[in-house]
Amino acid sequence: MSDSSLRDLYQDIILDHSRHPRHFGPMDDATHSAKGHNPLCGDRATIFLKVDDQDRIQDVSFEGRGCAISVASASLMTEMLKGRTTAEAKTLMGGFLHMVKGDEVQDLPADDRDQLEVMAGVSAFPMRVKCATLAWHAMNAALDGKDTSATE
Ligand code: ZN
Protein backbone atom coordinates (compact mmCIF):
# COMPACT_ATOMS: atom_id res chain seq x y z
CA MET A 1 0.00 0.00 0.00
CA SER A 2 1.41 3.40 -0.93
CA ASP A 3 1.89 6.15 1.61
CA SER A 4 -0.96 8.23 0.23
CA SER A 5 -3.53 5.43 0.21
CA LEU A 6 -2.50 4.57 3.76
CA ARG A 7 -3.16 8.18 4.71
CA ASP A 8 -6.58 8.01 3.04
CA LEU A 9 -7.36 4.87 5.00
CA TYR A 10 -6.39 6.56 8.26
CA GLN A 11 -8.53 9.56 7.39
CA ASP A 12 -11.47 7.24 6.78
CA ILE A 13 -10.96 5.66 10.20
CA ILE A 14 -10.74 9.08 11.88
CA LEU A 15 -13.90 10.31 10.13
CA ASP A 16 -15.76 7.14 11.04
CA HIS A 17 -14.82 7.48 14.72
CA SER A 18 -15.75 11.18 14.76
CA ARG A 19 -19.14 10.56 13.15
CA HIS A 20 -19.92 7.41 15.13
CA PRO A 21 -17.97 7.68 18.37
CA ARG A 22 -17.64 4.42 20.31
CA HIS A 23 -18.57 4.22 24.00
CA PHE A 24 -20.17 7.66 23.87
CA GLY A 25 -22.24 8.75 26.84
CA PRO A 26 -22.08 9.18 30.60
CA MET A 27 -21.52 6.29 33.04
CA ASP A 28 -23.62 6.10 36.21
CA ASP A 29 -21.31 3.76 38.14
CA ALA A 30 -17.95 5.24 37.13
CA THR A 31 -15.22 5.05 39.78
CA HIS A 32 -13.13 7.74 38.08
CA SER A 33 -13.94 10.67 35.85
CA ALA A 34 -12.37 13.90 34.69
CA LYS A 35 -13.07 16.69 32.27
CA GLY A 36 -10.66 18.06 29.74
CA HIS A 37 -10.83 21.29 27.80
CA ASN A 38 -8.71 22.46 24.89
CA PRO A 39 -9.23 26.22 24.68
CA LEU A 40 -7.20 26.47 21.45
CA CYS A 41 -9.87 24.56 19.54
CA GLY A 42 -12.83 24.55 21.93
CA ASP A 43 -12.77 20.78 22.38
CA ARG A 44 -14.32 19.39 25.53
CA ALA A 45 -14.32 15.80 26.75
CA THR A 46 -15.37 14.06 29.95
CA ILE A 47 -13.89 10.61 30.51
CA PHE A 48 -15.58 7.98 32.69
CA LEU A 49 -13.78 4.89 33.94
CA LYS A 50 -14.89 1.93 36.00
CA VAL A 51 -11.83 0.39 37.64
CA ASP A 52 -12.09 -2.82 39.71
CA ASP A 53 -10.09 -3.69 42.85
CA GLN A 54 -7.47 -5.43 40.69
CA ASP A 55 -6.75 -2.05 39.07
CA ARG A 56 -8.28 -3.24 35.82
CA ILE A 57 -10.46 -1.00 33.64
CA GLN A 58 -13.81 -2.78 33.37
CA ASP A 59 -15.56 -0.06 31.44
CA VAL A 60 -14.80 3.27 29.84
CA SER A 61 -16.87 5.93 28.11
CA PHE A 62 -16.70 9.58 27.17
CA GLU A 63 -18.90 12.47 26.26
CA GLY A 64 -18.23 15.91 24.93
CA ARG A 65 -17.90 17.77 21.70
CA GLY A 66 -15.12 19.07 19.58
CA CYS A 67 -13.36 18.75 16.27
CA ALA A 68 -13.12 15.47 14.37
CA ILE A 69 -9.61 14.80 15.66
CA SER A 70 -10.54 15.22 19.34
CA VAL A 71 -13.67 13.05 19.10
CA ALA A 72 -11.95 10.37 17.00
CA SER A 73 -9.01 10.23 19.38
CA ALA A 74 -11.30 9.85 22.41
CA SER A 75 -13.32 7.16 20.64
CA LEU A 76 -10.19 5.27 19.62
CA MET A 77 -8.87 5.50 23.17
CA THR A 78 -12.04 4.02 24.69
CA GLU A 79 -11.77 1.09 22.27
CA MET A 80 -8.26 0.37 23.48
CA LEU A 81 -8.60 0.77 27.25
CA LYS A 82 -11.22 -1.80 28.21
CA GLY A 83 -9.67 -4.73 30.06
CA ARG A 84 -6.32 -3.01 30.61
CA THR A 85 -4.75 -2.34 33.97
CA THR A 86 -4.37 1.31 34.94
CA ALA A 87 -0.58 0.90 34.56
CA GLU A 88 -1.05 -0.38 31.01
CA ALA A 89 -3.35 2.56 30.25
CA LYS A 90 -0.64 4.98 31.36
CA THR A 91 2.00 3.21 29.28
CA LEU A 92 -0.32 3.42 26.29
CA MET A 93 -0.81 7.12 26.90
CA GLY A 94 2.96 7.69 27.11
CA GLY A 95 3.46 5.95 23.77
CA PHE A 96 0.62 7.90 22.20
CA LEU A 97 2.02 11.24 23.38
CA HIS A 98 5.38 10.38 21.83
CA MET A 99 3.71 9.34 18.59
CA VAL A 100 1.66 12.51 18.05
CA LYS A 101 4.74 14.62 18.77
CA GLY A 102 6.55 12.74 16.04
CA ASP A 103 8.98 10.99 18.41
CA GLU A 104 10.19 7.42 18.15
CA VAL A 105 7.83 5.02 19.95
CA GLN A 106 9.60 1.97 21.32
CA ASP A 107 7.81 0.98 24.49
CA LEU A 108 4.55 -0.29 22.96
CA PRO A 109 3.59 -3.71 21.62
CA ALA A 110 3.20 -3.75 17.81
CA ASP A 111 -0.58 -4.26 17.98
CA ASP A 112 -1.04 -1.15 20.10
CA ARG A 113 1.29 0.85 17.92
CA ASP A 114 -0.65 -0.16 14.80
CA GLN A 115 -3.95 0.98 16.33
CA LEU A 116 -2.54 4.30 17.52
CA GLU A 117 -0.73 4.86 14.21
CA VAL A 118 -4.06 6.09 12.80
CA MET A 119 -3.54 9.34 14.73
CA ALA A 120 0.19 9.72 14.01
CA GLY A 121 -0.52 12.12 11.11
CA VAL A 122 -1.35 14.92 13.56
CA SER A 123 2.36 15.19 14.40
CA ALA A 124 2.62 17.24 11.19
CA PHE A 125 0.08 19.73 12.63
CA PRO A 126 1.31 21.02 16.01
CA MET A 127 -1.94 22.94 16.57
CA ARG A 128 -3.89 19.69 16.43
CA VAL A 129 -1.73 17.74 18.86
CA LYS A 130 -3.73 19.12 21.81
CA CYS A 131 -6.93 17.96 20.09
CA ALA A 132 -5.55 14.43 19.81
CA THR A 133 -4.21 14.27 23.37
CA LEU A 134 -7.19 15.88 25.17
CA ALA A 135 -9.01 12.64 26.00
CA TRP A 136 -5.79 10.91 27.03
CA HIS A 137 -4.85 13.68 29.46
CA ALA A 138 -8.37 13.60 30.90
CA MET A 139 -8.14 9.80 31.27
CA ASN A 140 -4.82 10.19 33.06
CA ALA A 141 -6.23 12.92 35.32
CA ALA A 142 -9.22 10.69 36.12
CA LEU A 143 -6.94 7.81 37.14
CA ASP A 144 -4.87 10.18 39.28
CA GLY A 145 -8.03 11.55 40.89
CA LYS A 146 -7.41 14.98 39.46
CA ASP A 147 -10.30 16.53 37.61
CA THR A 148 -8.74 18.88 35.07
CA SER A 149 -11.90 20.98 34.88
CA ALA A 150 -10.98 22.35 38.31
CA THR A 151 -8.15 24.31 36.72
CA GLU A 152 -10.34 26.10 34.20
ZN1 ZN B 1 -9.75 20.20 18.20
PDB file of C-alpha atoms and ligand atoms in Angstrom:
ATOM      1  CA  MET A   1       0.000   0.000   0.000  1.00  0.00           C
ATOM      2  CA  SER A   2       1.413   3.398  -0.928  1.00  0.00           C
ATOM      3  CA  ASP A   3       1.889   6.149   1.611  1.00  0.00           C
ATOM      4  CA  SER A   4      -0.956   8.232   0.225  1.00  0.00           C
ATOM      5  CA  SER A   5      -3.534   5.432   0.213  1.00  0.00           C
ATOM      6  CA  LEU A   6      -2.499   4.566   3.761  1.00  0.00           C
ATOM      7  CA  ARG A   7      -3.161   8.185   4.714  1.00  0.00           C
ATOM      8  CA  ASP A   8      -6.583   8.014   3.043  1.00  0.00           C
ATOM      9  CA  LEU A   9      -7.355   4.869   5.001  1.00  0.00           C
ATOM     10  CA  TYR A  10      -6.390   6.562   8.258  1.00  0.00           C
ATOM     11  CA  GLN A  11      -8.531   9.564   7.387  1.00  0.00           C
ATOM     12  CA  ASP A  12     -11.470   7.238   6.781  1.00  0.00           C
ATOM     13  CA  ILE A  13     -10.963   5.659  10.204  1.00  0.00           C
ATOM     14  CA  ILE A  14     -10.740   9.079  11.883  1.00  0.00           C
ATOM     15  CA  LEU A  15     -13.895  10.312  10.128  1.00  0.00           C
ATOM     16  CA  ASP A  16     -15.757   7.139  11.036  1.00  0.00           C
ATOM     17  CA  HIS A  17     -14.816   7.484  14.722  1.00  0.00           C
ATOM     18  CA  SER A  18     -15.750  11.177  14.762  1.00  0.00           C
ATOM     19  CA  ARG A  19     -19.138  10.561  13.153  1.00  0.00           C
ATOM     20  CA  HIS A  20     -19.918   7.412  15.135  1.00  0.00           C
ATOM     21  CA  PRO A  21     -17.971   7.680  18.375  1.00  0.00           C
ATOM     22  CA  ARG A  22     -17.643   4.416  20.308  1.00  0.00           C
ATOM     23  CA  HIS A  23     -18.575   4.217  23.999  1.00  0.00           C
ATOM     24  CA  PHE A  24     -20.166   7.660  23.867  1.00  0.00           C
ATOM     25  CA  GLY A  25     -22.243   8.751  26.842  1.00  0.00           C
ATOM     26  CA  PRO A  26     -22.079   9.177  30.603  1.00  0.00           C
ATOM     27  CA  MET A  27     -21.524   6.293  33.041  1.00  0.00           C
ATOM     28  CA  ASP A  28     -23.621   6.096  36.208  1.00  0.00           C
ATOM     29  CA  ASP A  29     -21.312   3.763  38.138  1.00  0.00           C
ATOM     30  CA  ALA A  30     -17.953   5.235  37.134  1.00  0.00           C
ATOM     31  CA  THR A  31     -15.221   5.047  39.777  1.00  0.00           C
ATOM     32  CA  HIS A  32     -13.125   7.740  38.081  1.00  0.00           C
ATOM     33  CA  SER A  33     -13.943  10.667  35.846  1.00  0.00           C
ATOM     34  CA  ALA A  34     -12.368  13.895  34.692  1.00  0.00           C
ATOM     35  CA  LYS A  35     -13.074  16.686  32.274  1.00  0.00           C
ATOM     36  CA  GLY A  36     -10.663  18.060  29.743  1.00  0.00           C
ATOM     37  CA  HIS A  37     -10.826  21.292  27.796  1.00  0.00           C
ATOM     38  CA  ASN A  38      -8.709  22.458  24.889  1.00  0.00           C
ATOM     39  CA  PRO A  39      -9.227  26.223  24.679  1.00  0.00           C
ATOM     40  CA  LEU A  40      -7.195  26.465  21.445  1.00  0.00           C
ATOM     41  CA  CYS A  41      -9.866  24.561  19.544  1.00  0.00           C
ATOM     42  CA  GLY A  42     -12.833  24.550  21.925  1.00  0.00           C
ATOM     43  CA  ASP A  43     -12.774  20.776  22.383  1.00  0.00           C
ATOM     44  CA  ARG A  44     -14.323  19.386  25.533  1.00  0.00           C
ATOM     45  CA  ALA A  45     -14.322  15.800  26.754  1.00  0.00           C
ATOM     46  CA  THR A  46     -15.374  14.064  29.949  1.00  0.00           C
ATOM     47  CA  ILE A  47     -13.895  10.611  30.506  1.00  0.00           C
ATOM     48  CA  PHE A  48     -15.583   7.981  32.685  1.00  0.00           C
ATOM     49  CA  LEU A  49     -13.783   4.894  33.936  1.00  0.00           C
ATOM     50  CA  LYS A  50     -14.891   1.927  35.998  1.00  0.00           C
ATOM     51  CA  VAL A  51     -11.827   0.389  37.640  1.00  0.00           C
ATOM     52  CA  ASP A  52     -12.087  -2.819  39.713  1.00  0.00           C
ATOM     53  CA  ASP A  53     -10.095  -3.691  42.846  1.00  0.00           C
ATOM     54  CA  GLN A  54      -7.467  -5.433  40.685  1.00  0.00           C
ATOM     55  CA  ASP A  55      -6.748  -2.054  39.066  1.00  0.00           C
ATOM     56  CA  ARG A  56      -8.283  -3.245  35.818  1.00  0.00           C
ATOM     57  CA  ILE A  57     -10.459  -0.997  33.643  1.00  0.00           C
ATOM     58  CA  GLN A  58     -13.812  -2.780  33.373  1.00  0.00           C
ATOM     59  CA  ASP A  59     -15.558  -0.062  31.435  1.00  0.00           C
ATOM     60  CA  VAL A  60     -14.796   3.268  29.842  1.00  0.00           C
ATOM     61  CA  SER A  61     -16.874   5.928  28.107  1.00  0.00           C
ATOM     62  CA  PHE A  62     -16.704   9.580  27.174  1.00  0.00           C
ATOM     63  CA  GLU A  63     -18.901  12.474  26.257  1.00  0.00           C
ATOM     64  CA  GLY A  64     -18.227  15.913  24.927  1.00  0.00           C
ATOM     65  CA  ARG A  65     -17.897  17.775  21.695  1.00  0.00           C
ATOM     66  CA  GLY A  66     -15.117  19.071  19.580  1.00  0.00           C
ATOM     67  CA  CYS A  67     -13.365  18.746  16.274  1.00  0.00           C
ATOM     68  CA  ALA A  68     -13.124  15.467  14.373  1.00  0.00           C
ATOM     69  CA  ILE A  69      -9.614  14.801  15.663  1.00  0.00           C
ATOM     70  CA  SER A  70     -10.543  15.217  19.339  1.00  0.00           C
ATOM     71  CA  VAL A  71     -13.668  13.051  19.096  1.00  0.00           C
ATOM     72  CA  ALA A  72     -11.946  10.373  17.003  1.00  0.00           C
ATOM     73  CA  SER A  73      -9.011  10.229  19.385  1.00  0.00           C
ATOM     74  CA  ALA A  74     -11.304   9.855  22.414  1.00  0.00           C
ATOM     75  CA  SER A  75     -13.316   7.163  20.636  1.00  0.00           C
ATOM     76  CA  LEU A  76     -10.186   5.268  19.615  1.00  0.00           C
ATOM     77  CA  MET A  77      -8.874   5.503  23.171  1.00  0.00           C
ATOM     78  CA  THR A  78     -12.035   4.021  24.687  1.00  0.00           C
ATOM     79  CA  GLU A  79     -11.773   1.093  22.270  1.00  0.00           C
ATOM     80  CA  MET A  80      -8.256   0.368  23.475  1.00  0.00           C
ATOM     81  CA  LEU A  81      -8.603   0.769  27.249  1.00  0.00           C
ATOM     82  CA  LYS A  82     -11.221  -1.796  28.207  1.00  0.00           C
ATOM     83  CA  GLY A  83      -9.667  -4.733  30.065  1.00  0.00           C
ATOM     84  CA  ARG A  84      -6.324  -3.010  30.612  1.00  0.00           C
ATOM     85  CA  THR A  85      -4.750  -2.335  33.973  1.00  0.00           C
ATOM     86  CA  THR A  86      -4.368   1.309  34.936  1.00  0.00           C
ATOM     87  CA  ALA A  87      -0.585   0.899  34.561  1.00  0.00           C
ATOM     88  CA  GLU A  88      -1.054  -0.381  31.008  1.00  0.00           C
ATOM     89  CA  ALA A  89      -3.352   2.557  30.251  1.00  0.00           C
ATOM     90  CA  LYS A  90      -0.643   4.984  31.363  1.00  0.00           C
ATOM     91  CA  THR A  91       2.005   3.206  29.277  1.00  0.00           C
ATOM     92  CA  LEU A  92      -0.325   3.419  26.291  1.00  0.00           C
ATOM     93  CA  MET A  93      -0.806   7.117  26.900  1.00  0.00           C
ATOM     94  CA  GLY A  94       2.958   7.687  27.111  1.00  0.00           C
ATOM     95  CA  GLY A  95       3.456   5.954  23.773  1.00  0.00           C
ATOM     96  CA  PHE A  96       0.625   7.902  22.195  1.00  0.00           C
ATOM     97  CA  LEU A  97       2.021  11.242  23.377  1.00  0.00           C
ATOM     98  CA  HIS A  98       5.383  10.379  21.834  1.00  0.00           C
ATOM     99  CA  MET A  99       3.710   9.337  18.591  1.00  0.00           C
ATOM    100  CA  VAL A 100       1.660  12.509  18.055  1.00  0.00           C
ATOM    101  CA  LYS A 101       4.736  14.619  18.770  1.00  0.00           C
ATOM    102  CA  GLY A 102       6.555  12.737  16.043  1.00  0.00           C
ATOM    103  CA  ASP A 103       8.981  10.990  18.409  1.00  0.00           C
ATOM    104  CA  GLU A 104      10.190   7.424  18.145  1.00  0.00           C
ATOM    105  CA  VAL A 105       7.827   5.017  19.946  1.00  0.00           C
ATOM    106  CA  GLN A 106       9.595   1.968  21.320  1.00  0.00           C
ATOM    107  CA  ASP A 107       7.806   0.979  24.491  1.00  0.00           C
ATOM    108  CA  LEU A 108       4.553  -0.293  22.960  1.00  0.00           C
ATOM    109  CA  PRO A 109       3.588  -3.706  21.615  1.00  0.00           C
ATOM    110  CA  ALA A 110       3.205  -3.752  17.814  1.00  0.00           C
ATOM    111  CA  ASP A 111      -0.585  -4.264  17.984  1.00  0.00           C
ATOM    112  CA  ASP A 112      -1.042  -1.152  20.105  1.00  0.00           C
ATOM    113  CA  ARG A 113       1.291   0.854  17.920  1.00  0.00           C
ATOM    114  CA  ASP A 114      -0.647  -0.158  14.804  1.00  0.00           C
ATOM    115  CA  GLN A 115      -3.951   0.976  16.328  1.00  0.00           C
ATOM    116  CA  LEU A 116      -2.535   4.302  17.519  1.00  0.00           C
ATOM    117  CA  GLU A 117      -0.732   4.862  14.209  1.00  0.00           C
ATOM    118  CA  VAL A 118      -4.057   6.090  12.798  1.00  0.00           C
ATOM    119  CA  MET A 119      -3.542   9.341  14.726  1.00  0.00           C
ATOM    120  CA  ALA A 120       0.189   9.716  14.005  1.00  0.00           C
ATOM    121  CA  GLY A 121      -0.521  12.118  11.110  1.00  0.00           C
ATOM    122  CA  VAL A 122      -1.348  14.924  13.558  1.00  0.00           C
ATOM    123  CA  SER A 123       2.364  15.188  14.399  1.00  0.00           C
ATOM    124  CA  ALA A 124       2.617  17.244  11.192  1.00  0.00           C
ATOM    125  CA  PHE A 125       0.080  19.730  12.628  1.00  0.00           C
ATOM    126  CA  PRO A 126       1.314  21.021  16.015  1.00  0.00           C
ATOM    127  CA  MET A 127      -1.944  22.943  16.569  1.00  0.00           C
ATOM    128  CA  ARG A 128      -3.894  19.686  16.426  1.00  0.00           C
ATOM    129  CA  VAL A 129      -1.731  17.743  18.859  1.00  0.00           C
ATOM    130  CA  LYS A 130      -3.729  19.121  21.815  1.00  0.00           C
ATOM    131  CA  CYS A 131      -6.934  17.958  20.088  1.00  0.00           C
ATOM    132  CA  ALA A 132      -5.550  14.432  19.806  1.00  0.00           C
ATOM    133  CA  THR A 133      -4.215  14.269  23.374  1.00  0.00           C
ATOM    134  CA  LEU A 134      -7.187  15.882  25.174  1.00  0.00           C
ATOM    135  CA  ALA A 135      -9.008  12.642  26.001  1.00  0.00           C
ATOM    136  CA  TRP A 136      -5.794  10.911  27.031  1.00  0.00           C
ATOM    137  CA  HIS A 137      -4.851  13.681  29.455  1.00  0.00           C
ATOM    138  CA  ALA A 138      -8.373  13.596  30.897  1.00  0.00           C
ATOM    139  CA  MET A 139      -8.144   9.799  31.273  1.00  0.00           C
ATOM    140  CA  ASN A 140      -4.818  10.189  33.063  1.00  0.00           C
ATOM    141  CA  ALA A 141      -6.233  12.916  35.323  1.00  0.00           C
ATOM    142  CA  ALA A 142      -9.223  10.691  36.121  1.00  0.00           C
ATOM    143  CA  LEU A 143      -6.939   7.813  37.145  1.00  0.00           C
ATOM    144  CA  ASP A 144      -4.872  10.184  39.283  1.00  0.00           C
ATOM    145  CA  GLY A 145      -8.034  11.547  40.888  1.00  0.00           C
ATOM    146  CA  LYS A 146      -7.415  14.980  39.457  1.00  0.00           C
ATOM    147  CA  ASP A 147     -10.301  16.532  37.610  1.00  0.00           C
ATOM    148  CA  THR A 148      -8.735  18.875  35.071  1.00  0.00           C
ATOM    149  CA  SER A 149     -11.904  20.978  34.884  1.00  0.00           C
ATOM    150  CA  ALA A 150     -10.983  22.350  38.312  1.00  0.00           C
ATOM    151  CA  THR A 151      -8.148  24.311  36.718  1.00  0.00           C
ATOM    152  CA  GLU A 152     -10.339  26.104  34.199  1.00  0.00           C
TER     153      GLU A 152
HETATM  154 ZN    ZN B   1      -9.754  20.199  18.195  1.00  0.00          ZN
END
